[in-house]
C-alpha positions as protocol buffer text, in pm:
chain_id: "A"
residue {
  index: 1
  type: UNK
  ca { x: -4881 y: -7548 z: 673 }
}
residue {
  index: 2
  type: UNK
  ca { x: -4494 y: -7463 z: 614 }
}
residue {
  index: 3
  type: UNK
  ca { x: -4603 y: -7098 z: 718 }
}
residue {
  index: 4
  type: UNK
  ca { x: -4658 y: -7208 z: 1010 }
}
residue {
  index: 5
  type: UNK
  ca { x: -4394 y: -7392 z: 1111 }
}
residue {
  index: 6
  type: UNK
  ca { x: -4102 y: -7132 z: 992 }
}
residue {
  index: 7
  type: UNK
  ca { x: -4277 y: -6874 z: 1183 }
}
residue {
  index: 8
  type: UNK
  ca { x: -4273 y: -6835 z: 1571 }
}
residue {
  index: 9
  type: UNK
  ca { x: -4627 y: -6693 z: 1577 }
}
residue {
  index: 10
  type: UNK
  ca { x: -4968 y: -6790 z: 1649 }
}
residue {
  index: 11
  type: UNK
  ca { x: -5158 y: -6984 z: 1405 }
}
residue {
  index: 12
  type: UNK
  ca { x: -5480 y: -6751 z: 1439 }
}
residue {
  index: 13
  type: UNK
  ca { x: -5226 y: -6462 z: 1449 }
}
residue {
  index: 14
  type: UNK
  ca { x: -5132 y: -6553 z: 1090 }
}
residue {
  index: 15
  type: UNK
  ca { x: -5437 y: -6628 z: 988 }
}
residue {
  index: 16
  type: UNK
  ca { x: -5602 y: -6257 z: 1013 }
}
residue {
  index: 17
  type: UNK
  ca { x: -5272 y: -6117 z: 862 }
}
residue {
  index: 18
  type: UNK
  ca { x: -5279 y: -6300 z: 584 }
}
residue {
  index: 19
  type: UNK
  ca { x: -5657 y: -6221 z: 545 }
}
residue {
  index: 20
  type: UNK
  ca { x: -5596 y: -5867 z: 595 }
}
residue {
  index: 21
  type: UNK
  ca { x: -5358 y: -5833 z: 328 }
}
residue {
  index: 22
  type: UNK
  ca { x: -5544 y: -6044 z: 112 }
}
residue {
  index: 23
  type: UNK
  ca { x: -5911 y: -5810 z: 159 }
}
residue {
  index: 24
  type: UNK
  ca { x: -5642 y: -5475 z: 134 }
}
residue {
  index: 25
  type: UNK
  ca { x: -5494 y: -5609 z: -244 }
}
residue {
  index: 26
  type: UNK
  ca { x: -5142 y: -5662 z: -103 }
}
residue {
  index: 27
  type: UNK
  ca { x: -5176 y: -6039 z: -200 }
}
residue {
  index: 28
  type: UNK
  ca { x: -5376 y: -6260 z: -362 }
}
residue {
  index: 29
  type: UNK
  ca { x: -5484 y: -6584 z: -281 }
}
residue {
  index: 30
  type: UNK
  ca { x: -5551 y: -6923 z: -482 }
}
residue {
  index: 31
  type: UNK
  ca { x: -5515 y: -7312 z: -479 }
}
residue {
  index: 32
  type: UNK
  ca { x: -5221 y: -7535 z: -541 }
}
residue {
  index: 33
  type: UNK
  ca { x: -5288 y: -7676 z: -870 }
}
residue {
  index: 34
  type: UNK
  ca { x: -5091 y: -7992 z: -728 }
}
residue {
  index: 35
  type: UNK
  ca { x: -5244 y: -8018 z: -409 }
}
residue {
  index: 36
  type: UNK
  ca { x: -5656 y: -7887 z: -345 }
}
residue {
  index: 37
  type: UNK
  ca { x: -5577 y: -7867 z: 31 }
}
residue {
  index: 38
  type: UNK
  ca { x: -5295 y: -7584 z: 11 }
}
residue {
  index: 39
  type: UNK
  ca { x: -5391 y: -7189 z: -32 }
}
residue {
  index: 40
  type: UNK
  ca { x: -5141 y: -7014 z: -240 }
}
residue {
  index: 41
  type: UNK
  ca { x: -5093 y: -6624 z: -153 }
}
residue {
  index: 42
  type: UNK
  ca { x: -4914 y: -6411 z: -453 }
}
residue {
  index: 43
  type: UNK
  ca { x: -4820 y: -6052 z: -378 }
}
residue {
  index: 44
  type: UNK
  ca { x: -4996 y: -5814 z: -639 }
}
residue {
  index: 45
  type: UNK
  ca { x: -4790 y: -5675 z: -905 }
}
residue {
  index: 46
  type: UNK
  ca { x: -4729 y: -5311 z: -745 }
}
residue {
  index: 47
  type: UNK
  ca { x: -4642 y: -5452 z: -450 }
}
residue {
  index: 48
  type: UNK
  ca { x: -4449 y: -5699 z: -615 }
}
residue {
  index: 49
  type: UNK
  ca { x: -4242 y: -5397 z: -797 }
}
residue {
  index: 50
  type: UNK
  ca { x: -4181 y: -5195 z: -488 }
}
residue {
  index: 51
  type: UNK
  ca { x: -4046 y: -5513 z: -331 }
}
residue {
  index: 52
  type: UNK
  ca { x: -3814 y: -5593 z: -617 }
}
residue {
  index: 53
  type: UNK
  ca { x: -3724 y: -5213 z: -626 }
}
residue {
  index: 54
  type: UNK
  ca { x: -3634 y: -5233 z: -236 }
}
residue {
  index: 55
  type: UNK
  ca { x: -3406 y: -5568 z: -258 }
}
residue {
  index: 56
  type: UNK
  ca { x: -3234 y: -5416 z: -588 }
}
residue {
  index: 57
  type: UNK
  ca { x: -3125 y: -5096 z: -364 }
}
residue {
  index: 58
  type: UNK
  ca { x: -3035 y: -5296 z: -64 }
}
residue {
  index: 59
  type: UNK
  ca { x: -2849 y: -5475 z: -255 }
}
residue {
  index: 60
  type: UNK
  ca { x: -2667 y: -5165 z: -462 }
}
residue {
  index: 61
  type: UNK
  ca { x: -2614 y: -5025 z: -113 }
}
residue {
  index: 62
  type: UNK
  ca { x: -2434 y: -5353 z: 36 }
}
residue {
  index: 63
  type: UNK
  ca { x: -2191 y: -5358 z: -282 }
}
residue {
  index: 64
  type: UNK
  ca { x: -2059 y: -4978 z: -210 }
}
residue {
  index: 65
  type: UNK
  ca { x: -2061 y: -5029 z: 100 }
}
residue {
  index: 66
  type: UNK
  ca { x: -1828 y: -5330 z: 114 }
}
């Protein structure tokens, strides 16, 4: 998978993360329309807003400070 190939980790490492967040809500997961062997993983909409919220103030915070 590309996951694995940008990450320097452990494939079975990965594997029970992704699982983890998937049984805790964080994500979701489904399959690729386009291709049946790919998983797709989707981050749940409040997690999905904190995230946006996070990059938006990074951002902000970037912008005063240069």
């Amino acid at each position: 998978s590309d996951l694995y190939i940008m990450i320097d980790s452990a494939r079975a490492t990965i594997n029970i993360r992704l699982k983890a967040l998937v049984q805790n809500n964080v994500l979701s997961k489904s399959n690729d329309t386009r291709d049946g062997r790919r998983q797709l993983v989707t981050l749940e909409p409040p997690f999905r807003k904190k995230l946006e919220e996070h990059i938006k103030a990074s951002i902000s915070h970037l912008k005063s400070v240069f």
